[in-house]
XYZ file of C-alpha atoms in Angstrom:
761
model
C 104.057 7.824 89.627
C 107.339 7.857 87.700
C 109.306 10.913 86.681
C 108.050 10.456 83.139
C 104.534 10.466 81.744
C 102.152 7.709 82.735
C 101.892 4.759 80.398
C 98.964 5.056 78.035
C 96.205 2.489 77.934
C 95.658 2.160 74.210
C 93.227 -0.643 73.339
C 95.018 -3.573 71.750
C 98.502 -2.391 72.636
C 100.954 -4.473 74.606
C 104.011 -3.050 76.350
C 106.090 -4.455 73.484
C 104.273 -3.099 70.444
C 102.730 0.197 69.360
C 100.985 1.195 66.133
C 102.120 4.781 65.710
C 103.458 7.274 63.157
C 106.835 8.440 61.901
C 108.290 11.399 63.866
C 109.370 13.353 60.810
C 107.403 14.968 57.956
C 103.722 15.844 57.580
C 102.965 12.691 55.626
C 102.955 11.056 59.081
C 103.470 7.565 57.704
C 102.024 4.755 59.775
C 104.556 2.423 61.354
C 104.677 -0.336 63.941
C 107.185 -0.219 66.788
C 108.170 -3.505 68.337
C 110.410 -3.983 71.368
C 112.057 -7.347 71.921
C 114.917 -8.046 74.314
C 115.552 -4.352 74.779
C 115.821 -3.666 71.048
C 113.277 -1.465 69.281
C 112.482 -2.257 65.673
C 110.474 -0.313 63.098
C 108.086 -2.542 61.137
C 105.804 -1.728 58.181
C 102.189 -0.826 58.851
C 99.441 -0.668 56.265
C 98.136 2.869 56.744
C 96.201 4.832 54.096
C 98.827 7.539 53.554
C 101.939 5.401 53.100
C 100.480 1.898 52.526
C 103.297 0.220 54.427
C 106.128 2.233 52.892
C 108.645 4.373 54.758
C 111.665 6.404 53.748
C 115.146 5.888 55.137
C 114.463 8.401 57.893
C 111.393 6.492 59.033
C 113.084 3.088 59.004
C 115.906 4.412 61.205
C 113.794 6.612 63.507
C 114.013 4.300 66.533
C 117.801 4.620 66.693
C 117.452 7.931 68.499
C 115.445 6.521 71.402
C 118.539 5.128 73.119
C 121.138 7.324 71.484
C 124.255 7.872 73.606
C 123.836 11.652 73.246
C 120.288 11.526 74.627
C 119.681 14.089 77.382
C 118.421 12.477 80.594
C 119.007 15.180 83.194
C 118.451 18.939 83.290
C 121.484 21.105 82.531
C 122.272 24.506 84.053
C 124.916 26.956 82.918
C 127.198 27.652 85.806
C 129.432 30.594 86.767
C 132.194 29.051 84.663
C 129.992 29.335 81.568
C 129.564 25.590 81.165
C 126.409 23.472 81.166
C 126.374 21.004 84.048
C 123.847 18.399 85.281
C 121.269 19.627 87.786
C 118.106 18.436 89.499
C 114.657 19.283 88.247
C 114.141 21.354 91.391
C 117.187 23.447 90.558
C 116.166 23.834 86.928
C 112.623 24.890 87.781
C 113.919 27.296 90.414
C 116.165 28.969 87.852
C 113.309 29.257 85.342
C 110.628 30.490 87.740
C 112.933 33.013 89.380
C 114.064 34.246 85.964
C 110.497 34.631 84.681
C 109.381 36.486 87.795
C 112.387 38.786 87.844
C 112.042 39.530 84.136
C 108.338 40.312 84.270
C 108.672 42.348 87.454
C 111.361 44.512 85.871
C 110.189 44.728 82.265
C 106.537 43.660 82.007
C 104.792 40.473 80.989
C 105.818 40.664 77.326
C 109.480 40.502 78.351
C 109.029 36.701 78.560
C 108.497 34.929 75.244
C 107.725 31.434 73.937
C 109.012 29.880 70.710
C 107.316 26.608 69.712
C 107.600 24.031 66.961
C 105.633 22.482 64.128
C 106.598 18.990 65.284
C 104.835 19.225 68.658
C 101.675 17.180 69.136
C 98.318 18.945 69.054
C 98.114 18.634 72.819
C 101.525 20.249 73.329
C 100.866 23.039 70.816
C 97.591 23.778 72.601
C 99.149 23.649 76.071
C 102.013 25.898 74.975
C 99.623 28.580 73.725
C 97.573 28.334 76.890
C 100.675 28.513 79.071
C 101.790 31.704 77.328
C 98.419 33.424 77.566
C 97.214 32.253 80.980
C 100.268 31.409 83.086
C 102.632 34.020 81.623
C 99.991 36.351 80.163
C 102.412 37.327 77.430
C 101.506 38.064 73.843
C 105.016 37.107 72.718
C 104.564 33.616 71.302
C 105.152 32.225 67.839
C 106.685 29.090 66.342
C 108.901 27.756 63.579
C 105.869 26.827 61.469
C 105.881 30.495 60.499
C 108.920 29.524 58.397
C 107.019 26.656 56.777
C 103.305 27.039 56.098
C 102.405 30.654 56.763
C 102.253 31.903 53.160
C 100.063 29.050 51.941
C 97.918 29.378 55.070
C 97.324 33.086 54.488
C 96.544 32.567 50.805
C 94.154 29.736 51.629
C 92.340 31.822 54.218
C 91.798 34.759 51.905
C 90.694 32.590 48.972
C 88.746 29.785 50.653
C 88.099 31.092 54.176
C 89.926 28.120 55.656
C 93.456 26.771 55.807
C 93.909 23.037 55.400
C 96.993 21.952 53.461
C 95.199 19.376 51.333
C 91.426 19.955 51.236
C 91.068 16.465 49.795
C 92.462 12.999 50.611
C 95.994 12.225 49.492
C 94.658 9.443 47.274
C 93.215 12.101 44.930
C 96.728 12.735 43.628
C 96.729 9.403 41.852
C 93.428 10.239 40.160
C 94.488 13.542 38.584
C 94.887 13.589 34.816
C 97.311 16.502 35.260
C 99.311 17.206 38.398
C 101.283 20.459 38.710
C 103.901 20.588 41.508
C 105.318 24.050 42.204
C 108.435 24.266 44.373
C 107.914 20.735 45.646
C 110.322 17.809 45.658
C 108.414 14.998 47.420
C 110.618 12.280 45.911
C 113.250 13.466 48.415
C 111.283 15.265 51.123
C 108.523 12.655 51.570
C 109.382 9.621 49.409
C 106.301 7.466 50.218
C 104.206 10.143 48.516
C 106.048 9.425 45.272
C 103.980 6.265 44.843
C 100.964 8.504 44.188
C 102.964 10.221 41.445
C 103.770 6.817 39.972
C 100.130 5.788 40.222
C 99.067 9.015 38.527
C 101.444 8.496 35.616
C 100.577 4.796 35.253
C 96.975 5.881 34.731
C 98.149 8.022 31.834
C 98.295 11.285 33.777
C 100.784 14.085 33.147
C 103.172 15.333 35.841
C 104.495 18.897 35.554
C 107.141 20.224 37.958
C 108.139 23.854 38.476
C 111.561 24.079 40.132
C 114.878 25.901 39.498
C 116.680 22.561 39.948
C 116.382 19.249 38.157
C 115.369 17.469 41.352
C 114.552 13.801 41.815
C 110.884 14.767 41.383
C 111.582 16.832 38.275
C 113.265 13.795 36.713
C 109.943 11.946 37.065
C 108.035 14.699 35.284
C 106.664 14.775 31.769
C 107.421 18.497 31.698
C 109.859 20.480 33.840
C 109.625 24.269 34.019
C 112.926 25.628 35.395
C 112.346 29.288 36.360
C 114.721 31.783 37.897
C 114.208 31.702 41.701
C 111.550 34.201 42.735
C 109.627 34.290 39.434
C 106.946 31.661 40.104
C 104.244 34.329 40.307
C 104.989 35.467 36.767
C 104.764 31.841 35.616
C 101.347 31.427 37.276
C 99.943 34.587 35.714
C 101.234 33.493 32.304
C 99.529 30.094 32.668
C 96.267 31.858 33.462
C 96.784 34.160 30.461
C 97.023 31.139 28.151
C 93.962 29.530 29.750
C 91.998 32.722 29.127
C 93.064 33.165 25.525
C 92.481 29.494 24.666
C 89.033 29.389 26.290
C 89.876 26.872 29.031
C 88.430 28.942 31.880
C 85.379 27.256 33.412
C 83.005 30.215 33.109
C 80.071 28.392 34.671
C 82.106 27.495 37.776
C 83.554 31.001 38.038
C 80.089 32.558 37.857
C 78.412 30.151 40.274
C 81.117 29.575 42.874
C 83.567 32.505 42.935
C 83.844 36.272 43.182
C 86.422 38.845 42.076
C 87.438 37.233 38.793
C 87.316 40.371 36.648
C 90.208 42.052 38.467
C 92.329 38.917 38.120
C 91.395 38.543 34.449
C 92.601 42.087 33.728
C 96.005 41.410 35.289
C 96.385 38.029 33.567
C 95.650 39.671 30.213
C 98.964 41.509 30.512
C 101.024 38.388 31.208
C 101.558 37.026 27.717
C 103.992 34.079 27.767
C 106.833 35.980 26.086
C 106.822 38.503 28.932
C 106.977 35.722 31.502
C 109.785 34.033 29.569
C 111.915 37.190 29.718
C 111.535 37.304 33.506
C 111.606 33.630 34.424
C 113.579 31.976 31.656
C 110.796 29.424 31.079
C 110.262 29.035 27.306
C 106.968 30.142 25.800
C 106.378 26.672 24.386
C 106.702 25.089 27.835
C 104.296 27.602 29.375
C 101.756 26.896 26.645
C 102.167 23.141 26.989
C 101.685 23.305 30.775
C 98.577 25.469 30.442
C 97.167 23.088 27.831
C 97.746 20.067 30.065
C 95.876 21.769 32.905
C 93.142 23.411 30.864
C 92.133 20.349 28.835
C 92.371 17.766 31.628
C 89.262 16.096 32.988
C 90.779 16.286 36.486
C 93.737 18.395 37.585
C 95.485 19.286 40.836
C 97.844 22.180 41.546
C 100.150 21.789 44.560
C 102.566 24.337 45.990
C 105.317 23.869 48.564
C 108.182 25.800 50.134
C 109.888 26.638 46.849
C 106.972 28.873 45.908
C 106.047 29.994 49.410
C 109.264 30.964 51.235
C 109.455 34.392 49.640
C 108.699 37.968 50.615
C 105.827 37.672 48.128
C 104.931 34.079 49.038
C 101.267 34.809 49.774
C 100.777 36.502 46.416
C 102.592 33.691 44.612
C 100.339 31.059 46.175
C 97.316 33.255 45.418
C 98.325 33.316 41.755
C 98.239 29.514 41.601
C 94.955 29.471 43.545
C 93.565 31.917 40.974
C 94.598 29.509 38.228
C 92.916 26.595 40.007
C 89.694 28.559 40.532
C 89.620 29.786 36.934
C 89.846 26.168 35.761
C 87.061 25.142 38.160
C 89.190 22.670 40.143
C 88.555 23.131 43.911
C 85.789 20.952 45.335
C 85.827 18.380 42.528
C 87.030 14.799 43.178
C 90.502 14.298 41.762
C 90.949 18.038 41.310
C 91.769 21.143 43.316
C 94.494 23.251 44.861
C 96.555 22.054 47.823
C 99.740 22.698 49.746
C 102.275 20.065 50.786
C 102.780 20.721 54.501
C 106.359 20.211 55.653
C 106.755 19.618 59.394
C 105.281 16.608 61.150
C 102.453 18.587 62.752
C 102.712 21.646 60.569
C 98.925 21.536 60.147
C 97.761 20.893 63.708
C 100.599 22.928 65.179
C 99.219 26.117 63.669
C 95.582 25.458 64.541
C 95.571 25.516 68.318
C 97.380 28.539 69.659
C 101.117 28.637 68.901
C 100.794 31.392 66.314
C 101.064 34.966 67.522
C 97.636 35.914 66.180
C 95.593 32.787 66.862
C 93.652 30.971 69.541
C 92.634 27.276 69.431
C 90.388 26.144 66.598
C 92.097 28.541 64.198
C 90.364 31.480 65.865
C 91.713 35.006 65.530
C 92.994 36.328 68.829
C 91.628 39.804 68.068
C 88.080 38.500 67.506
C 85.959 39.330 70.591
C 83.729 36.278 70.124
C 86.765 33.998 69.815
C 88.322 35.475 72.948
C 85.088 35.008 74.869
C 84.743 31.367 73.820
C 88.315 30.357 74.624
C 88.421 32.377 77.839
C 85.324 30.524 79.035
C 87.026 27.187 78.405
C 90.153 28.377 80.211
C 88.196 29.865 83.102
C 89.566 33.383 82.710
C 88.087 36.745 81.741
C 88.406 37.602 78.032
C 90.031 40.916 78.909
C 92.823 39.041 80.689
C 93.953 37.343 77.481
C 96.806 39.217 75.779
C 96.445 40.475 72.237
C 98.340 39.508 69.066
C 102.089 39.187 69.250
C 104.718 39.418 66.527
C 105.820 36.833 63.981
C 108.609 34.305 64.513
C 111.492 36.191 62.930
C 110.371 39.511 64.368
C 110.216 37.879 67.795
C 113.694 36.394 67.440
C 115.095 39.693 66.186
C 113.724 41.533 69.250
C 115.349 39.208 71.772
C 117.665 40.876 74.226
C 117.049 44.354 72.817
C 115.840 47.213 75.060
C 112.239 46.840 73.851
C 112.248 43.062 73.367
C 111.920 39.933 75.482
C 114.675 39.201 77.985
C 113.647 35.596 78.663
C 112.768 32.951 76.056
C 111.460 29.390 76.419
C 111.977 27.175 73.343
C 110.079 23.937 72.721
C 110.675 21.776 69.651
C 112.787 24.174 67.606
C 116.411 24.966 66.761
C 116.433 28.573 65.485
C 120.236 28.860 65.646
C 120.239 26.689 62.503
C 116.744 27.160 61.054
C 116.140 30.918 61.251
C 117.075 33.270 58.416
C 120.039 35.566 59.008
C 120.985 32.980 61.593
C 124.190 34.569 62.853
C 122.193 37.620 63.899
C 119.543 35.429 65.539
C 122.253 33.551 67.434
C 123.591 36.849 68.764
C 120.087 37.817 69.856
C 119.699 34.523 71.728
C 123.030 35.037 73.465
C 121.914 38.526 74.550
C 119.013 37.136 76.589
C 119.019 37.194 80.383
C 117.580 33.675 80.357
C 117.286 31.109 77.546
C 115.468 27.848 78.329
C 115.395 25.012 75.794
C 113.392 21.785 76.100
C 114.803 19.060 73.851
C 115.998 15.462 73.910
C 119.329 16.177 72.184
C 121.740 19.046 72.598
C 120.849 21.094 69.532
C 122.831 24.163 68.538
C 120.224 26.280 70.330
C 120.287 24.133 73.462
C 124.080 24.361 73.496
C 123.902 28.125 74.183
C 120.980 27.937 76.648
C 121.078 28.758 80.351
C 118.720 25.888 81.177
C 118.207 22.711 79.141
C 115.294 20.428 80.015
C 115.401 16.787 78.826
C 112.125 15.826 77.184
C 110.412 12.648 76.030
C 110.653 11.441 72.457
C 107.829 10.561 70.075
C 107.719 6.862 71.059
C 107.464 7.706 74.762
C 104.277 9.742 74.838
C 100.713 9.545 73.602
C 98.998 12.303 71.701
C 97.573 13.364 68.367
C 99.056 14.794 65.186
C 97.316 16.274 62.140
C 98.868 15.354 58.831
C 98.988 17.237 55.540
C 95.444 16.048 54.640
C 93.899 17.439 57.840
C 93.643 13.856 59.132
C 93.931 13.743 62.943
C 96.082 10.748 63.911
C 97.092 8.971 67.099
C 100.685 8.883 68.249
C 100.996 5.952 70.658
C 103.713 5.410 73.231
C 105.738 2.209 73.125
C 107.340 2.844 76.510
C 107.747 5.466 79.202
C 110.564 8.021 79.027
C 113.856 7.121 80.687
C 114.230 7.998 84.387
C 114.816 11.714 84.806
C 113.090 12.670 81.544
C 109.732 14.455 81.438
C 107.226 15.188 78.717
C 106.679 18.725 77.469
C 103.153 18.592 78.898
C 104.514 17.690 82.306
C 107.029 20.541 82.163
C 104.349 23.072 81.215
C 102.042 21.801 83.948
C 104.803 21.991 86.546
C 105.770 25.521 85.529
C 102.134 26.659 85.461
C 101.660 25.516 89.024
C 105.020 26.821 90.211
C 104.434 30.260 88.725
C 100.968 30.371 90.300
C 99.805 33.440 88.415
C 96.195 34.283 89.456
C 93.867 34.684 86.493
C 92.449 37.855 88.062
C 95.757 39.702 88.368
C 95.724 42.977 86.395
C 97.287 43.132 82.960
C 99.940 45.846 82.557
C 98.909 48.696 80.288
C 102.053 48.237 78.224
C 104.688 45.582 77.858
C 107.184 47.771 79.679
C 104.992 48.113 82.775
C 105.875 46.021 85.812
C 104.070 42.737 86.196
C 101.553 42.188 88.944
C 102.939 40.214 91.860
C 102.524 36.471 91.567
C 101.450 34.254 94.404
C 103.460 31.254 95.554
C 101.980 27.855 94.853
C 101.063 27.369 98.502
C 98.573 30.243 98.215
C 96.611 28.699 95.342
C 93.011 28.372 96.407
C 90.876 25.410 95.452
C 89.120 26.023 92.162
C 91.387 28.870 90.969
C 90.903 28.601 87.199
C 94.548 29.401 86.448
C 95.554 25.891 87.430
C 93.249 23.572 85.605
C 92.881 22.356 82.061
C 89.289 21.309 82.631
C 87.273 24.067 84.336
C 84.135 21.901 84.187
C 85.613 19.089 86.240
C 85.178 21.011 89.491
C 87.545 22.630 91.970
C 90.913 21.048 92.467
C 91.602 20.090 96.029
C 95.306 20.480 96.801
C 96.407 17.267 98.524
C 97.986 17.497 101.951
C 101.150 15.492 101.453
C 101.739 14.470 97.828
C 104.448 16.830 96.641
C 106.847 16.552 93.710
C 110.606 16.782 94.061
C 110.403 20.459 93.125
C 111.110 22.228 96.386
C 112.269 25.662 95.294
C 111.166 28.291 94.824
C 107.688 26.807 95.152
C 106.303 23.351 95.682
C 104.548 21.747 92.746
C 101.574 19.660 93.696
C 102.082 16.394 91.875
C 98.429 15.435 91.365
C 97.708 18.765 89.674
C 100.697 18.350 87.382
C 99.705 14.807 86.486
C 96.227 15.884 85.365
C 97.536 18.751 83.291
C 100.262 16.532 81.835
C 97.849 13.816 80.692
C 97.488 14.187 76.904
C 94.025 12.628 76.955
C 92.860 15.287 79.412
C 94.477 18.067 77.396
C 92.930 16.797 74.152
C 89.487 16.768 75.772
C 89.887 20.456 76.539
C 91.318 21.171 73.088
C 88.133 19.732 71.609
C 86.016 22.173 73.633
C 88.271 25.121 72.870
C 88.184 24.391 69.124
C 84.416 23.806 68.992
C 82.783 26.140 66.504
C 86.101 27.328 65.088
C 87.364 26.847 61.560
C 89.464 23.890 62.732
C 86.727 22.208 64.756
C 87.903 19.077 66.610
C 84.889 18.819 68.920
C 83.742 15.532 67.385
C 87.209 13.953 67.292
C 87.945 11.406 70.003
C 90.884 9.090 70.449
C 88.526 6.118 70.159
C 87.126 7.431 66.883
C 90.626 7.948 65.497
C 91.561 4.383 66.427
C 88.469 2.997 64.734
C 88.865 4.858 61.442
C 92.577 5.371 60.687
C 92.198 9.012 61.642
C 89.484 11.664 61.508
C 89.432 14.616 59.099
C 88.595 18.022 60.539
C 86.293 19.854 60.670
C 84.360 17.340 62.715
C 81.963 19.140 65.063
C 79.924 16.173 66.359
C 81.028 12.866 67.832
C 78.148 11.107 66.086
C 78.388 13.125 62.869
C 80.607 12.766 59.789
C 84.117 14.120 59.405
C 85.235 16.014 56.278
C 87.768 14.276 54.040
C 86.878 16.619 51.161
C 86.238 20.325 51.555
C 84.415 22.737 49.225
C 82.123 20.208 47.556
C 79.135 22.513 48.023
C 80.426 25.818 49.393
C 83.575 27.556 50.550
C 84.174 28.700 54.122
C 83.699 32.379 53.279
C 80.708 34.453 54.415
C 79.231 34.298 50.910
C 80.104 30.629 50.386
C 82.073 31.638 47.287
C 85.819 31.390 46.752
C 87.583 34.724 46.359
C 89.992 35.596 43.545
C 92.810 37.961 44.507
C 94.560 40.078 41.872
C 98.328 39.734 42.274
C 101.169 41.209 40.269
C 104.682 39.872 39.995
C 107.322 41.896 41.812
C 111.063 41.303 42.022
C 112.737 39.419 44.831
C 113.556 41.530 47.868
C 117.192 41.375 46.809
C 118.276 41.370 43.178
C 121.681 40.354 41.841
C 124.305 43.004 41.152
C 127.982 43.260 40.266
C 129.068 42.514 43.842
C 126.561 39.679 44.358
C 125.933 38.308 40.848
C 124.309 34.940 41.640
C 121.072 33.693 43.156
C 121.064 31.268 46.086
C 118.205 28.936 46.885
C 117.930 26.379 49.689
C 116.113 23.133 50.426
C 116.220 19.608 51.828
C 117.997 16.404 50.938
C 116.627 12.886 51.220
C 118.596 11.632 54.234
C 118.341 14.711 56.468
C 115.457 16.600 58.061
C 114.954 20.210 59.177
C 117.898 21.519 61.238
C 119.395 18.014 61.379
C 119.478 17.759 65.182
C 118.025 14.257 64.957
C 119.020 12.925 61.548
C 122.664 13.999 61.746
C 122.973 11.625 64.729
C 121.692 8.537 62.887
C 124.569 6.543 61.413
C 122.915 5.443 58.174
C 121.609 8.941 57.450
C 124.914 10.549 58.280
C 126.682 8.201 55.883
C 124.153 8.956 53.151
C 124.457 12.742 53.601
C 127.514 13.420 55.752
C 128.055 17.130 55.202
C 126.659 20.302 53.677
C 127.454 21.189 50.086
C 126.948 23.893 47.490
C 125.629 22.991 44.053
C 127.238 24.847 41.134
C 126.639 24.529 37.428
C 129.701 23.201 35.513
C 130.026 26.451 33.544
C 130.178 28.486 36.746
C 132.621 26.050 38.356
C 134.892 26.287 35.309
C 134.930 30.104 35.471
C 135.863 29.936 39.149
C 138.397 27.150 38.717
C 136.514 25.007 41.243
C 136.768 21.218 41.165
C 134.299 18.716 42.638
C 134.637 18.572 46.428
C 136.752 21.687 46.802
C 135.595 24.108 49.484
C 133.790 27.242 48.361
C 132.622 30.300 50.240
C 129.138 31.718 49.593
C 128.717 35.310 50.777
C 125.665 37.570 50.965
C 125.098 40.964 52.551
C 124.306 39.173 55.833
C 127.038 36.595 56.220
C 128.795 33.628 54.702
C 128.865 29.844 54.678
C 131.540 27.390 53.533
C 131.044 23.902 52.158
C 132.375 21.514 49.502
C 131.326 22.171 45.901
C 129.019 19.733 44.166
C 129.215 20.347 40.433
C 126.047 19.413 38.556
C 124.145 20.395 35.441
C 120.859 20.051 37.365
C 121.137 23.641 38.631
C 120.777 26.803 36.561
C 124.109 28.507 35.646
C 123.018 31.664 37.499
C 121.888 29.856 40.665
C 123.450 28.069 43.625
C 121.746 25.549 45.887
C 122.628 24.532 49.455
C 120.710 22.363 51.957
C 119.812 23.858 55.344
C 120.356 20.874 57.683
C 123.738 21.892 59.122
C 125.054 24.451 61.569
C 128.568 25.760 61.983
C 130.504 26.924 58.944
C 128.069 25.083 56.648
C 125.012 26.946 57.979
C 123.359 28.301 54.842
C 120.920 30.371 56.903
C 123.829 32.636 57.816
C 123.371 33.868 54.246
C 119.594 33.847 53.673
C 117.449 36.963 53.573
C 115.247 38.026 56.491
C 112.950 40.139 54.281
C 109.355 39.294 55.260
C 106.120 38.781 53.360
C 103.823 41.675 54.363
C 100.902 39.322 55.076
C 102.312 36.015 56.337
C 105.603 37.391 57.736
C 107.383 34.538 55.967
C 111.115 35.206 55.474
C 112.597 35.038 51.982
C 114.546 31.797 52.439
C 114.353 30.730 48.813
C 116.219 33.505 47.015
C 118.965 35.982 47.816
C 121.888 37.578 45.993
C 125.315 36.050 46.674
C 128.811 35.640 45.352
C 130.833 32.421 45.451
C 134.566 31.907 45.500
C 137.011 29.077 45.916
C 138.515 28.793 49.391
C 142.291 28.617 49.142
C 143.700 26.075 51.617
């Protein structure tokens, strides 16, 4: 056994070639990795989602596998305040001792977990299980809360289920009218743009709603350019026009929905002139967009982060869902409502236990039946599972405070750059007694950690991902991790065994109560359910002599860790844990994925069909009907004023991804997008005396960022734009608003009040 994960045995794969998927966005484009003479090359692969195409990020993805900044040994912060190489035994000792000391002094909830939307399904599942069984803490959430939570909440309350696209991606090309709200796929997921081209070549109309003239907006037949934070008013106005012009599908509304009358009454008050005064979108454009949707044979409405990352994001998405339902779109081929998921496993990552309020299979953690089912799979008593925790930003904002967690373990995330009000979050992270980060590069968050664990990359481990269509895919390893590097699954398995927390130990009455004593690994009895991912496979027999290099504070039995670190074993348990849930993977097997280019959930039976298209006959609500939700426009959490007279919005650029930890280290991507910037309209730049490339300072009530000015007429005169891929002085999330949506707990990334000024050298 090597220090890394065992090589997978994928049928048809040689050690020099692997059919896998891009490590970046939720499109999860198929690609082929080929290794020849020590050089890894990315080759095209004909997969249904991308049809052989990749963006610049995908073509260059393999460059990170052997990057000179790759972490290959654990790092510990020493007495001198510096990170220095250490052994795995030393790293585990620091972590286990820190967890035990923290929970003994402050209670189980004083240890927290922060996960990521790029983790495989197996890792997301194992992370949730580790938190609830090994640590028995309720304090777990993940960065997907910053991505999909508003659309997820709106989908659940309207349809009873949350799947980004409830239809195959190919439907986009079949829509006579396609409305994109706050989405810029031409830059964020370029291979998807071919569906937009296909749609327009068929004679379809593309409508884009965005405050900027983005690359996608330039493709559109009609561009609505609203003031940031006014998308909800636009949606209600579109429904108003549909009502007055008679384009509502009354038969569909009567047969398949409920609650329309309350929505109709609100929409009646949103005449286009009222929406124009708020949003700046001309009445004629609102009427033209409504006509294109209302008279189309097939139509699709898609939302993305521009509409969702607001303190009213759930209501905004609900307004567009209301429009789709009124027009009779969901459940019809080539029609419907959908959401463009952002992160690579943004869909699967939220289905299997990383979210504070969920258990695997998209089960609610406060549902007694759900707790009983999952507890049976895990071999613990339902009462021993902790209850709901707090959302991602709330968790980060509690760190290091008297009532908050004192120890945090981070997997697959970089909140120092990606969290709103990031300077405050960074201070909270520095206030912790112990910060542990698992990553393969030294991110800004890892750079301030007490322990850094080097982890495997995407091409060095097997597993599954779930793309934006709800299609479960296979990630296949090309090679094993470098010596000294371990997979996240292996790390979680090792820590589970080292912590040796008996499943029957009492739960403290409150998070501040002392934790029950934990037994050393040597005292683990055969068959103790705390230490196995497969309770049905029978008692584990601790071997007599096979012991890992972890010697302190407890020995880790290597055979146990290997089983729990095997993604195939973990996925088998995930299937059982998800069975009967909304996101049912029980019928999904790796072999079935391989044979069919992926499997769409829900798929409850191995010999039964999967579900590429939802809602054809009924919705996933108790009544089988979709539910309208009346929603009123309300202002942004922070309006402009004399001191902060401009709006700021944020987003992505083509050559960078998320917090930039990976893409900023790829030469071609760095050359294409070398630094942060601030977009200003020429009129605003002239008033400020700012020239192209000169440094400007953007200041909000929470902080400031500095970056070169990019002067362009593609932005509104009252709005600034900055990408969020950089840390340091160019960190735009130092400025963004941490106001939260009351339902999804999504922060208001997409609009805040700022001022801008030229920086004098």
